[in-house]
Coordinates of C-alpha atoms in Angstrom, one line a residue:
Chain A
M1 CA 173.2 60.8 112.2
F2 CA 174.2 61.6 108.7
D3 CA 174.8 58.0 107.8
S4 CA 171.9 57.6 105.4
L5 CA 173.3 60.3 103.2
P6 CA 174.8 58.9 99.9
L7 CA 178.4 60.0 100.6
C8 CA 178.3 58.4 104.1
Q9 CA 176.6 55.3 102.8
C10 CA 178.9 54.9 99.9
L11 CA 182.2 55.4 101.7
K12 CA 181.2 54.4 105.3
I13 CA 182.3 57.7 106.7
K14 CA 180.8 59.6 109.6
Y15 CA 180.4 63.1 108.1
P16 CA 179.3 64.1 104.6
L17 CA 182.4 66.3 104.2
I18 CA 185.1 66.3 101.6
L19 CA 188.4 68.2 102.0
G20 CA 188.8 70.5 99.0
G21 CA 191.6 69.5 96.7
M22 CA 194.3 72.0 97.2
A23 CA 197.7 72.3 95.5
W24 CA 200.6 72.4 97.9
I25 CA 198.5 72.2 101.0
G26 CA 196.7 69.0 100.2
K27 CA 199.3 66.6 101.6
G28 CA 198.9 63.1 102.8
A29 CA 199.0 64.1 106.5
L30 CA 196.2 66.6 106.1
A31 CA 194.1 64.2 104.1
A32 CA 194.6 61.5 106.8
A33 CA 193.7 64.0 109.6
V34 CA 190.4 64.8 107.9
S35 CA 189.7 61.1 107.2
N36 CA 190.5 60.2 110.8
A37 CA 188.2 62.9 111.9
G38 CA 185.3 61.4 110.0
G39 CA 185.3 63.2 106.7
L40 CA 186.9 62.4 103.4
G41 CA 190.5 63.7 103.2
T42 CA 191.9 64.7 99.8
I43 CA 195.4 64.8 98.5
G44 CA 195.9 67.6 95.9
S45 CA 198.1 66.1 93.2
G46 CA 198.3 69.2 91.0
S47 CA 201.5 70.6 92.5
M48 CA 203.3 67.2 93.0
T49 CA 205.8 65.2 91.0
L50 CA 205.0 61.5 90.5
V51 CA 207.5 60.7 93.2
E52 CA 206.0 63.2 95.6
L53 CA 202.5 61.9 94.9
R54 CA 203.4 58.3 95.6
E55 CA 205.0 59.4 98.9
E56 CA 202.0 61.4 99.9
I57 CA 199.6 58.6 99.1
N58 CA 201.7 56.1 101.0
R59 CA 201.9 58.5 104.0
C60 CA 198.2 58.9 104.0
Q61 CA 197.6 55.1 103.7
M62 CA 199.9 54.6 106.7
S63 CA 198.2 57.3 108.8
T64 CA 194.5 56.3 108.3
T65 CA 192.5 53.1 107.7
K66 CA 189.6 55.3 106.5
P67 CA 188.9 56.2 102.8
F68 CA 190.7 59.2 101.3
A69 CA 190.6 60.8 97.9
V70 CA 193.1 62.1 95.4
N71 CA 192.3 65.2 93.4
I72 CA 193.6 65.0 89.8
L73 CA 193.6 67.9 87.3
M74 CA 192.8 67.2 83.7
L75 CA 195.2 70.0 82.7
D76 CA 198.1 68.4 84.4
P77 CA 200.8 67.5 81.8
A78 CA 201.5 64.3 83.8
V79 CA 197.8 63.3 84.1
E80 CA 198.2 59.9 82.4
E81 CA 201.1 58.9 84.7
K82 CA 199.2 60.1 87.7
V83 CA 196.1 58.1 86.7
S84 CA 198.3 55.0 86.4
L85 CA 199.8 55.6 89.8
L86 CA 196.4 56.0 91.4
L87 CA 195.3 52.8 89.9
E88 CA 198.4 51.0 91.0
L89 CA 198.0 52.2 94.6
R90 CA 194.3 51.4 94.6
V91 CA 193.3 54.9 95.7
P92 CA 189.6 54.5 96.7
V93 CA 188.3 57.8 95.7
V94 CA 189.3 60.0 92.7
I95 CA 188.1 63.6 92.3
F96 CA 188.5 65.2 88.8
G97 CA 189.1 68.9 88.6
A98 CA 189.8 71.3 85.8
G99 CA 187.8 69.6 83.1
N100 CA 186.3 66.5 81.6
P101 CA 188.0 63.3 82.7
G102 CA 186.9 61.5 79.5
A103 CA 188.0 57.9 79.3
F104 CA 189.7 58.1 82.7
L105 CA 186.4 58.0 84.4
E106 CA 185.5 54.6 83.0
T107 CA 189.0 53.3 83.9
F108 CA 188.5 54.2 87.5
R109 CA 185.0 52.9 87.6
R110 CA 186.1 49.5 86.3
A111 CA 188.8 49.6 89.0
G112 CA 186.1 50.0 91.6
A113 CA 187.1 53.5 92.7
V114 CA 184.4 56.0 93.7
T115 CA 184.5 59.0 91.3
M116 CA 183.7 62.6 91.7
G117 CA 183.9 65.7 89.5
V118 CA 184.2 69.3 90.4
V119 CA 182.1 71.7 88.3
S120 CA 181.2 75.3 88.3
S121 CA 178.6 75.1 85.5
E122 CA 175.7 72.9 84.5
N123 CA 177.2 71.9 81.2
L124 CA 180.2 70.0 82.6
A125 CA 177.9 68.6 85.3
L126 CA 175.7 67.0 82.7
L127 CA 178.6 65.6 80.8
L128 CA 179.9 64.0 84.0
E129 CA 176.6 62.6 84.9
R130 CA 176.2 61.0 81.5
A131 CA 179.6 59.5 81.8
G132 CA 178.6 57.9 85.1
V133 CA 180.4 59.9 87.9
D134 CA 179.2 59.0 91.4
F135 CA 179.1 62.5 92.9
I136 CA 179.2 66.0 91.5
I137 CA 180.9 68.8 93.5
G138 CA 179.4 72.1 92.6
E139 CA 181.8 74.9 93.4
G140 CA 180.6 78.4 93.9
C141 CA 182.7 81.3 92.8
E142 CA 183.3 82.4 96.4
S143 CA 185.7 79.5 96.6
G144 CA 189.5 79.8 96.7
G145 CA 191.5 78.8 93.8
H146 CA 190.2 78.3 90.2
I147 CA 186.7 79.5 90.0
G148 CA 183.7 79.9 87.8
S149 CA 181.2 82.7 87.9
V150 CA 178.1 81.5 89.7
T151 CA 177.7 81.6 93.5
T152 CA 176.9 78.7 95.7
M153 CA 173.4 80.0 96.6
V154 CA 172.5 79.8 92.9
L155 CA 174.7 77.0 91.6
I156 CA 173.6 74.3 94.0
P157 CA 169.8 74.5 93.5
A158 CA 170.4 74.6 89.7
L159 CA 172.5 71.5 89.8
A160 CA 170.1 69.7 92.2
D161 CA 167.3 70.4 89.7
L162 CA 169.3 69.2 86.8
L163 CA 171.0 66.0 88.0
R164 CA 170.1 62.7 89.5
T165 CA 173.7 62.4 90.8
P166 CA 174.1 63.6 94.4
V167 CA 175.5 67.1 94.6
I168 CA 178.1 68.2 97.1
A169 CA 178.3 72.0 97.8
A170 CA 181.6 73.8 97.8
G171 CA 182.4 77.5 98.2
G172 CA 181.7 79.9 101.1
I173 CA 181.3 77.2 103.8
A174 CA 183.4 77.5 106.9
D175 CA 181.1 76.4 109.8
G176 CA 177.9 74.7 110.6
R177 CA 175.7 77.5 109.2
G178 CA 177.1 77.0 105.7
I179 CA 176.7 73.2 106.1
A180 CA 173.0 73.6 107.1
A181 CA 172.5 76.1 104.3
A182 CA 174.0 73.7 101.7
F183 CA 171.5 71.0 102.7
M184 CA 168.7 73.5 102.3
L185 CA 169.9 74.3 98.8
G186 CA 169.7 70.7 97.7
A187 CA 173.2 69.4 98.4
Q188 CA 173.9 66.1 100.1
G189 CA 177.2 67.0 101.5
V190 CA 179.9 69.7 101.6
Q191 CA 183.4 70.3 100.3
I192 CA 185.5 72.6 102.4
G193 CA 189.0 74.0 101.7
T194 CA 190.0 77.4 103.2
R195 CA 188.9 76.4 106.7
F196 CA 191.4 73.6 106.7
I197 CA 194.3 75.6 105.5
A198 CA 194.1 77.1 109.0
S199 CA 194.3 73.7 110.8
V200 CA 197.0 72.3 113.0
E201 CA 197.7 69.5 110.6
S202 CA 198.0 71.7 107.5
D203 CA 201.6 72.4 106.7
A204 CA 201.0 75.8 105.1
N205 CA 203.5 78.1 106.6
E206 CA 202.5 80.2 109.6
T207 CA 202.3 83.5 107.7
Y208 CA 199.7 81.9 105.4
K209 CA 197.6 80.6 108.3
Q210 CA 197.8 84.0 110.1
M211 CA 196.7 85.8 107.0
I212 CA 193.6 83.7 106.8
L213 CA 192.8 84.4 110.4
K214 CA 193.3 88.1 109.9
S215 CA 191.3 88.2 106.6
G216 CA 187.9 89.8 106.4
I217 CA 185.3 88.6 104.0
R218 CA 186.3 91.3 101.5
D219 CA 190.0 90.4 101.6
T220 CA 190.2 88.2 98.5
V221 CA 190.6 89.2 94.9
V222 CA 190.3 87.3 91.6
T223 CA 193.4 87.4 89.5
G224 CA 193.8 85.9 86.1
E225 CA 190.4 86.9 84.8
R226 CA 191.9 88.8 81.8
L227 CA 194.3 85.9 81.3
G228 CA 191.5 83.3 81.0
H229 CA 192.0 81.5 84.3
P230 CA 190.3 83.3 87.2
V231 CA 191.8 82.4 90.5
R232 CA 190.7 83.7 93.9
V233 CA 193.5 84.6 96.3
L234 CA 194.0 86.7 99.4
K235 CA 194.4 90.4 98.7
T236 CA 198.0 91.4 99.0
S237 CA 200.1 94.1 97.3
F238 CA 201.3 91.3 94.9
S239 CA 197.8 90.2 93.9
K240 CA 196.6 93.8 93.4
K241 CA 199.7 94.3 91.2
I242 CA 198.8 91.3 89.1
K243 CA 195.3 92.5 88.7
R244 CA 196.4 95.9 87.4
M245 CA 199.1 94.3 85.2
E246 CA 196.9 91.8 83.5
L247 CA 195.0 94.6 81.8
D248 CA 198.0 95.7 79.8
S249 CA 200.9 93.3 80.1
S250 CA 199.4 89.9 80.3
E251 CA 202.8 88.2 79.5
E252 CA 204.5 89.9 82.3
A253 CA 201.6 89.0 84.7
E254 CA 201.8 85.4 83.6
R255 CA 205.5 85.4 84.3
L256 CA 205.1 86.7 87.8
L257 CA 202.3 84.2 88.5
L258 CA 204.6 81.3 87.7
G259 CA 205.7 79.7 91.0
S260 CA 203.7 82.2 93.0
Y261 CA 201.5 79.5 94.7
R262 CA 204.6 77.7 95.9
K263 CA 206.2 80.9 97.2
A264 CA 203.1 81.6 99.3
Y265 CA 202.8 78.1 100.7
Q266 CA 206.4 77.4 101.4
N267 CA 207.7 80.8 102.4
G268 CA 204.8 83.0 103.1
N269 CA 206.3 85.4 100.5
L270 CA 204.0 88.4 100.5
H271 CA 205.8 90.1 97.6
E272 CA 205.7 87.3 95.1
G273 CA 203.3 84.8 96.6
S274 CA 199.7 83.9 95.6
F275 CA 197.8 82.9 98.7
L276 CA 194.8 80.9 97.5
A277 CA 191.8 81.3 99.7
G278 CA 188.0 81.7 99.5
Q279 CA 185.9 84.5 100.8
S280 CA 185.0 82.3 103.8
A281 CA 188.5 83.2 105.1
G282 CA 186.6 86.0 106.8
L283 CA 184.7 83.5 108.8
V284 CA 187.8 81.6 110.0
H285 CA 189.1 82.9 113.4
E286 CA 191.4 80.3 114.9
V287 CA 193.7 77.4 114.1
S288 CA 192.3 74.1 115.4
T289 CA 192.8 70.4 114.7
C290 CA 190.8 68.8 112.0
Q291 CA 188.9 66.8 114.6
E292 CA 187.9 70.0 116.5
I293 CA 187.0 71.8 113.3
I294 CA 184.8 69.0 111.9
D295 CA 183.1 68.0 115.2
K296 CA 182.3 71.7 115.9
M297 CA 180.9 72.4 112.5
F298 CA 178.6 69.4 112.4
T299 CA 177.4 69.9 115.9
Q300 CA 176.6 73.5 115.0
A301 CA 174.8 72.4 111.8
T302 CA 172.7 69.8 113.6
T303 CA 171.8 72.3 116.4
I304 CA 170.7 74.9 113.8
L305 CA 168.6 72.5 111.9
E306 CA 166.9 71.2 115.0
Y307 CA 166.3 74.6 116.6
T308 CA 164.8 76.2 113.5
N309 CA 162.5 73.2 112.9
T310 CA 161.4 72.7 116.5
H311 CA 160.5 76.4 116.5
I312 CA 158.4 76.0 113.3
I313 CA 156.8 72.7 114.4
E314 CA 155.8 74.2 117.8
R315 CA 154.2 77.1 116.2
R316 CA 152.4 75.0 113.7
K317 CA 151.0 72.8 116.5
N318 CA 149.9 76.0 118.3
E319 CA 148.2 77.3 115.2
Q320 CA 146.4 74.0 114.8
R321 CA 145.3 74.1 118.4
G322 CA 144.0 77.6 117.8
S323 CA 146.0 79.2 120.5
I324 CA 147.3 81.8 118.0
Chain B
M1 CA 154.2 80.3 111.4
F2 CA 156.8 83.0 111.0
D3 CA 155.1 85.5 113.1
S4 CA 157.6 85.5 115.9
L5 CA 160.3 86.7 113.6
P6 CA 161.3 90.3 114.1
L7 CA 160.2 91.5 110.6
C8 CA 156.7 89.9 111.1
Q9 CA 156.4 91.1 114.7
C10 CA 157.4 94.6 113.9
L11 CA 155.2 95.1 110.8
K12 CA 152.4 92.6 111.5
I13 CA 153.0 90.9 108.2
K14 CA 152.6 87.2 107.4
Y15 CA 155.9 86.4 105.7
P16 CA 159.4 87.6 106.5
L17 CA 159.9 88.8 102.9
I18 CA 160.8 92.2 101.4
L19 CA 160.5 93.0 97.7
G20 CA 163.8 94.3 96.5
G21 CA 163.9 98.0 95.7
M22 CA 164.1 98.1 91.9
A23 CA 164.4 101.1 89.6
W24 CA 161.6 101.3 87.0
I25 CA 160.0 98.0 88.1
G26 CA 159.3 98.9 91.7
K27 CA 156.0 100.5 91.0
G28 CA 153.1 101.0 93.5
A29 CA 151.1 98.2 92.0
L30 CA 153.8 95.6 92.3
A31 CA 154.5 96.8 95.9
A32 CA 150.9 96.5 96.8
A33 CA 150.7 93.0 95.3
V34 CA 153.6 91.8 97.4
S35 CA 152.1 93.4 100.5
N36 CA 148.7 92.0 99.8
A37 CA 150.3 88.6 99.4
G38 CA 151.8 88.8 102.9
G39 CA 155.2 90.2 102.3
L40 CA 156.5 93.8 102.4
G41 CA 156.2 95.5 99.0
T42 CA 158.7 98.1 98.0
I43 CA 158.5 101.1 95.7
G44 CA 161.8 101.9 94.0
S45 CA 162.1 105.7 94.0
G46 CA 165.4 105.9 92.2
S47 CA 164.0 106.2 88.7
M48 CA 161.1 108.4 89.6
T49 CA 160.4 112.1 89.6
L50 CA 158.8 113.6 92.7
V51 CA 155.5 113.7 90.9
E52 CA 155.8 110.1 89.8
L53 CA 156.9 109.0 93.3
R54 CA 153.8 110.7 94.9
E55 CA 151.5 109.0 92.4
E56 CA 153.0 105.6 93.0
I57 CA 152.8 105.9 96.8
N58 CA 149.2 107.0 96.4
R59 CA 148.4 104.1 94.1
C60 CA 150.0 101.7 96.6
Q61 CA 148.1 103.2 99.6
M62 CA 144.9 102.8 97.6
S63 CA 145.6 99.2 96.7
T64 CA 146.6 97.8 100.1
T65 CA 145.9 98.3 103.7
K66 CA 149.1 96.5 104.6
P67 CA 152.5 98.1 105.2
F68 CA 154.8 98.9 102.3
A69 CA 158.2 100.4 101.9
V70 CA 159.9 103.0 99.8
N71 CA 163.5 102.4 98.8
I72 CA 165.4 105.7 98.6
L73 CA 168.9 106.1 97.2
M74 CA 171.4 108.3 99.0
L75 CA 173.0 109.2 95.6
D76 CA 169.7 110.5 94.3
P77 CA 170.1 114.2 93.4
A78 CA 166.5 114.8 94.7
V79 CA 167.0 112.8 97.9
E80 CA 166.0 115.6 100.2
E81 CA 162.8 116.3 98.4
K82 CA 162.0 112.6 98.3
V83 CA 162.6 112.3 102.1
S84 CA 160.2 115.2 102.7
L85 CA 157.6 113.5 100.5
L86 CA 157.9 110.2 102.3
L87 CA 157.5 112.0 105.6
E88 CA 154.5 114.0 104.3
L89 CA 152.8 110.8 103.0
R90 CA 153.6 108.9 106.2
V91 CA 155.3 106.0 104.4
P92 CA 155.6 103.3 107.1
V93 CA 158.9 101.7 106.1
V94 CA 161.9 103.4 104.5
I95 CA 164.8 101.4 103.0
F96 CA 168.1 103.2 102.4
G97 CA 170.2 102.1 99.5
A98 CA 173.5 103.3 98.0
G99 CA 175.1 104.7 101.1
N100 CA 174.8 106.1 104.6
P101 CA 171.5 107.9 105.3
G102 CA 173.2 110.1 107.8
A103 CA 170.7 112.4 109.5
F104 CA 167.8 111.2 107.5
L105 CA 167.7 108.0 109.6
E106 CA 167.0 109.9 112.8
T107 CA 164.4 112.0 111.0
F108 CA 162.5 108.9 110.0
R109 CA 162.8 107.3 113.3
R110 CA 161.3 110.3 115.1
A111 CA 158.5 110.2 112.6
G112 CA 157.8 106.6 113.6
A113 CA 158.9 104.9 110.4
V114 CA 160.6 101.5 110.4
T115 CA 164.0 101.9 108.9
M116 CA 166.2 99.5 107.0
G117 CA 169.5 99.8 105.2
V118 CA 170.9 97.7 102.3
V119 CA 174.6 96.9 102.7
S120 CA 177.2 94.7 100.9
S121 CA 179.9 95.1 103.5
E122 CA 180.4 95.0 107.3
N123 CA 181.6 98.6 107.5
L124 CA 178.4 100.2 106.4
A125 CA 176.4 97.7 108.4
L126 CA 178.1 98.8 111.6
L127 CA 177.6 102.4 110.8
L128 CA 173.9 101.8 110.2
E129 CA 173.6 99.8 113.4
R130 CA 175.2 102.5 115.5
A131 CA 172.9 105.0 113.9
G132 CA 169.9 102.9 115.1
V133 CA 168.5 101.3 111.9
D134 CA 165.9 98.6 112.6
F135 CA 166.9 96.0 110.0
I136 CA 170.0 95.4 107.9
I137 CA 169.6 93.9 104.5
G138 CA 172.8 92.1 103.5
E139 CA 173.0 91.8 99.7
G140 CA 175.2 89.2 98.2
C141 CA 177.0 90.0 94.9
E142 CA 174.9 87.5 93.0
S143 CA 172.1 90.0 93.2
G144 CA 170.9 92.0 90.2
G145 CA 171.6 95.7 90.1
H146 CA 174.4 97.5 92.0
I147 CA 176.5 95.0 93.9
G148 CA 179.4 94.5 96.2
S149 CA 181.9 91.7 96.0
V150 CA 180.9 89.2 98.7
T151 CA 178.4 86.4 98.1
T152 CA 175.4 85.7 100.2
M153 CA 176.8 82.5 101.7
V154 CA 179.7 84.4 103.3
L155 CA 178.1 87.9 103.8
I156 CA 175.1 86.8 105.9
P157 CA 177.0 84.8 108.6
A158 CA 179.6 87.6 108.8
L159 CA 176.8 90.2 109.4
A160 CA 175.0 87.9 111.8
D161 CA 178.2 87.6 113.9
L162 CA 178.8 91.3 113.8
L163 CA 175.4 92.8 114.5
R164 CA 172.7 92.8 117.1
T165 CA 170.3 94.2 114.4
P166 CA 168.3 91.5 112.6
V167 CA 169.8 90.7 109.2
I168 CA 167.7 90.1 106.1
A169 CA 169.4 88.1 103.3
A170 CA 169.3 89.3 99.7
G171 CA 170.9 87.8 96.6
G172 CA 170.5 84.5 94.9
I173 CA 167.1 83.7 96.4
A174 CA 164.3 82.7 94.1
D175 CA 162.5 79.9 95.9
G176 CA 162.0 78.1 99.2
R177 CA 165.5 76.5 99.1
G178 CA 167.2 79.9 99.2
I179 CA 164.8 81.1 101.9
A180 CA 165.6 78.0 104.1
A181 CA 169.3 78.5 103.4
A182 CA 169.1 82.2 104.4
F183 CA 167.7 81.2 107.8
M184 CA 170.5 78.6 108.3
L185 CA 173.1 81.3 107.5
G186 CA 171.7 83.5 110.3
A187 CA 169.2 85.7 108.5
Q188 CA 165.8 86.5 109.9
G189 CA 164.1 87.2 106.6
V190 CA 164.8 87.6 102.9
Q191 CA 164.7 90.2 100.3
I192 CA 163.9 89.1 96.7
G193 CA 164.0 91.0 93.5
T194 CA 164.6 89.1 90.3
R195 CA 161.9 86.5 90.9
F196 CA 159.3 89.3 91.1
I197 CA 160.3 90.9 87.8
A198 CA 158.7 87.9 86.2
S199 CA 155.4 88.3 88.0
V200 CA 152.0 89.1 86.6
E201 CA 151.8 92.4 88.5
S202 CA 155.2 93.6 87.4
D203 CA 154.9 96.0 84.5
A204 CA 158.3 95.2 83.0
N205 CA 157.8 94.7 79.3
E206 CA 157.2 91.1 78.1
T207 CA 160.6 90.8 76.5
Y208 CA 162.3 91.5 79.8
K209 CA 160.1 88.9 81.5
Q210 CA 160.8 86.3 78.8
M211 CA 164.5 86.9 79.0
I212 CA 164.5 86.1 82.7
L213 CA 162.6 82.9 82.0
K214 CA 165.1 81.9 79.3
S215 CA 168.2 82.9 81.3
G216 CA 170.4 80.3 82.8
I217 CA 172.4 80.8 85.9
R218 CA 175.4 82.0 83.9
D219 CA 173.5 84.5 81.8
T220 CA 174.4 87.6 83.8
V221 CA 177.4 89.9 83.6
V222 CA 178.7 92.7 85.7
T223 CA 179.1 95.9 83.8
G224 CA 180.6 99.1 85.2
E225 CA 183.3 97.5 87.3
R226 CA 186.0 99.5 85.6
L227 CA 183.8 102.6 85.9
G228 CA 183.5 102.2 89.7
H229 CA 179.9 101.2 89.8
P230 CA 179.5 97.4 89.3
V231 CA 176.0 96.5 88.2
R232 CA 174.7 93.0 87.4
V233 CA 172.6 92.7 84.2
L234 CA 171.4 90.0 81.9
K235 CA 174.0 89.0 79.3
T236 CA 173.2 90.6 75.9
S237 CA 175.2 91.8 73.0
F238 CA 174.8 95.3 74.5
S239 CA 176.1 94.4 78.0
K240 CA 179.0 92.4 76.5
K241 CA 179.9 95.5 74.4
I242 CA 179.8 97.7 77.5
K243 CA 182.2 95.3 79.3
R244 CA 184.7 95.4 76.5
M245 CA 184.3 99.1 76.0
E246 CA 184.8 100.1 79.6
L247 CA 188.4 98.9 79.5
D248 CA 189.4 101.5 76.9
S249 CA 186.8 104.0 76.4
S250 CA 185.1 104.6 79.7
E251 CA 183.5 107.8 78.7
E252 CA 181.9 106.2 75.7
A253 CA 180.7 103.3 77.9
E254 CA 179.2 105.8 80.4
R255 CA 177.4 107.6 77.6
L256 CA 175.8 104.4 76.3
L257 CA 174.8 103.3 79.8
L258 CA 172.8 106.5 80.3
G259 CA 169.1 105.7 79.9
S260 CA 169.8 102.0 79.3
Y261 CA 167.8 100.8 82.2
R262 CA 164.8 102.6 81.0
K263 CA 165.3 101.3 77.5
A264 CA 165.3 97.7 78.8
Y265 CA 162.3 98.2 81.1
Q266 CA 160.0 100.2 78.8
N267 CA 160.9 98.8 75.4
G268 CA 162.8 95.6 75.8
N269 CA 165.5 97.2 73.7
L270 CA 168.1 94.5 73.3
H271 CA 170.6 96.7 71.5
E272 CA 170.7 99.6 74.0
G273 CA 169.0 98.3 77.1
S274 CA 170.5 97.1 80.4
F275 CA 168.3 94.4 81.9
L276 CA 169.0 94.3 85.6
A277 CA 168.8 90.8 87.0
G278 CA 170.5 88.5 89.5
Q279 CA 172.1 85.1 88.9
S280 CA 168.9 83.6 90.3
A281 CA 167.2 84.4 87.0
G282 CA 168.4 80.9 86.1
L283 CA 166.1 79.5 88.8
V284 CA 163.0 81.4 87.5
H285 CA 160.9 79.4 85.1
E286 CA 157.5 80.9 84.9
V287 CA 155.5 84.1 85.3
S288 CA 153.1 83.8 88.3
T289 CA 151.2 86.2 90.5
C290 CA 152.9 87.6 93.5
Q291 CA 150.5 85.5 95.7
E292 CA 151.4 82.3 94.0
I293 CA 155.1 83.1 94.1
I294 CA 155.1 83.9 97.8
D295 CA 152.8 81.1 99.0
K296 CA 154.8 78.5 96.9
M297 CA 158.2 79.6 98.2
F298 CA 157.3 79.7 101.8
T299 CA 155.5 76.4 101.6
Q300 CA 158.6 74.9 100.0
A301 CA 160.8 76.5 102.7
T302 CA 158.8 75.1 105.5
T303 CA 158.6 71.7 104.0
I304 CA 162.4 71.6 103.5
L305 CA 163.1 72.7 107.1
E306 CA 160.6 70.1 108.5
Y307 CA 161.7 67.3 106.3
T308 CA 165.4 67.6 107.0
N309 CA 164.9 68.0 110.7
T310 CA 162.5 65.2 111.1
H311 CA 165.0 63.0 109.4
I312 CA 167.8 64.1 111.7
I313 CA 165.6 63.8 114.9
E314 CA 164.4 60.4 113.9
R315 CA 167.9 59.1 113.4
R316 CA 169.0 60.7 116.6
K317 CA 166.2 58.9 118.5
N318 CA 167.2 55.6 116.8
E319 CA 170.8 56.1 117.8
Q320 CA 169.9 56.7 121.3
R321 CA 167.6 53.6 121.4
G322 CA 170.7 51.7 120.1
S323 CA 169.0 50.4 117.0
I324 CA 171.8 51.7 114.8

């Protein structure tokens, strides 16, 4: 049903959905589960050593015959080695985050990979389009993790107006309503992260998953704004402490933040952990398999689109017939 | 076409659109223009004396036979007198902002007015529903003016899940795409503010209107966060100064903010004025009449809904026929 959309045409996948690139959580097994379920799974390379990244890509390749992506961060100190590894392993899709990929983009294009870039502003989107990226993922500030300042409702129409490149919407989407809304705004697909943290195949620890289920829509905060790198995380005593601290003691705050994502993911450490999540955590109510999650959200999206339109078309016909 | 929607049924208006309640800008003439164009115009009472409010309601009543609303702020020192005035003048629709209307809600219901409440959280929405309000306007943080912390993409589905009361979406909507998206998220209508500041009938000064046209999606900031009352305004040297100042000298910041909305609206004073606007200012590109704005956005919304769905239904039929 969605197969004429550019993401589905290009990659021969069933659903126009990309798993958000997530440090720690974006393992090969989760990526394979999303790909097997008909979306595009994504391995998050930012938290991995080269050895770990190779292992996770191998694991993914052994667990799915479908395409998958690797998310690579431009600020990664090992970015050049990771680029080489992705080329060596013939990773089919590369998603650039945290900045301009520069010459790497051409390298991957020549290698035949599909390329995508995550943006939170029009400026970077234009640069990426001129450099020839295949898809632009516009990420609204309601997302988890590193964020910009513009919301999905505003960013996506602005990018759709500006670009010829297909736009994928990210941020605030956890079910079929967000997917349907993203299409209305001008997107041709969606990227979803938080919803999949609370999946069976995610290896985030149980505390993390339960915190997402228990979170309301107002239970995230943005730390690091004063430090120049705003990151959205679940509200905990630790994240609230960081927010207070960064006003006065930015070095101390930075020190505490080091390693805090790992402590959340591995140990569910509420006192020292940063639990990345978007505001859509408030819309996530159960842990399900990736297949269940994806089938349900796209069934819901289709139903919403059909219902609304049938309603409008019926009334239009009635008006024309003069029965109103 | 939209007449079976609750807002249209209830008020006998053509389009499920409410003009956002805006201090200074929400005059009787603008409200009447929106009502005459098929939406629900709103007079913003917050910046008005009792005499001014009476004049503006009278002006509106003389300029339209259609329903209109008055937005009344619970934090207004003159709230009781304004409530009496609205009852005396038989204002048909009352929209409560900035808090819980308490006993006023029942007063207006008994008087036969339609009541609405603006919320940015689930808590206040539930209180208002229990008190019997007719519509809940969920306002995402991308809005102009006083804001909460949750974006429209996340707030609207959460409210739709929680409430039986119809939800109206506000925040980030400037054209048909946002309207269509709002319906997908579970709203049954929209409230729009920023787009109408840049209308012919708005009496905001020309500088203000031009600044909206020139603004990009990233050209707003939130001032007053440190002071406990976050407000979204256009980015100017003044608003940036306030943001810096409120970290250290909150009294000085408060002093400068006093009267700054009026200075923006009346004089276009860039050095001392606060120009309220939402992030959707970046999607506003021309000054038009309210009729042109409203007709265009609803035509666009309908087209988008029909096009997407026709596409999906066609492919579904093809799949069933086995031609894919």
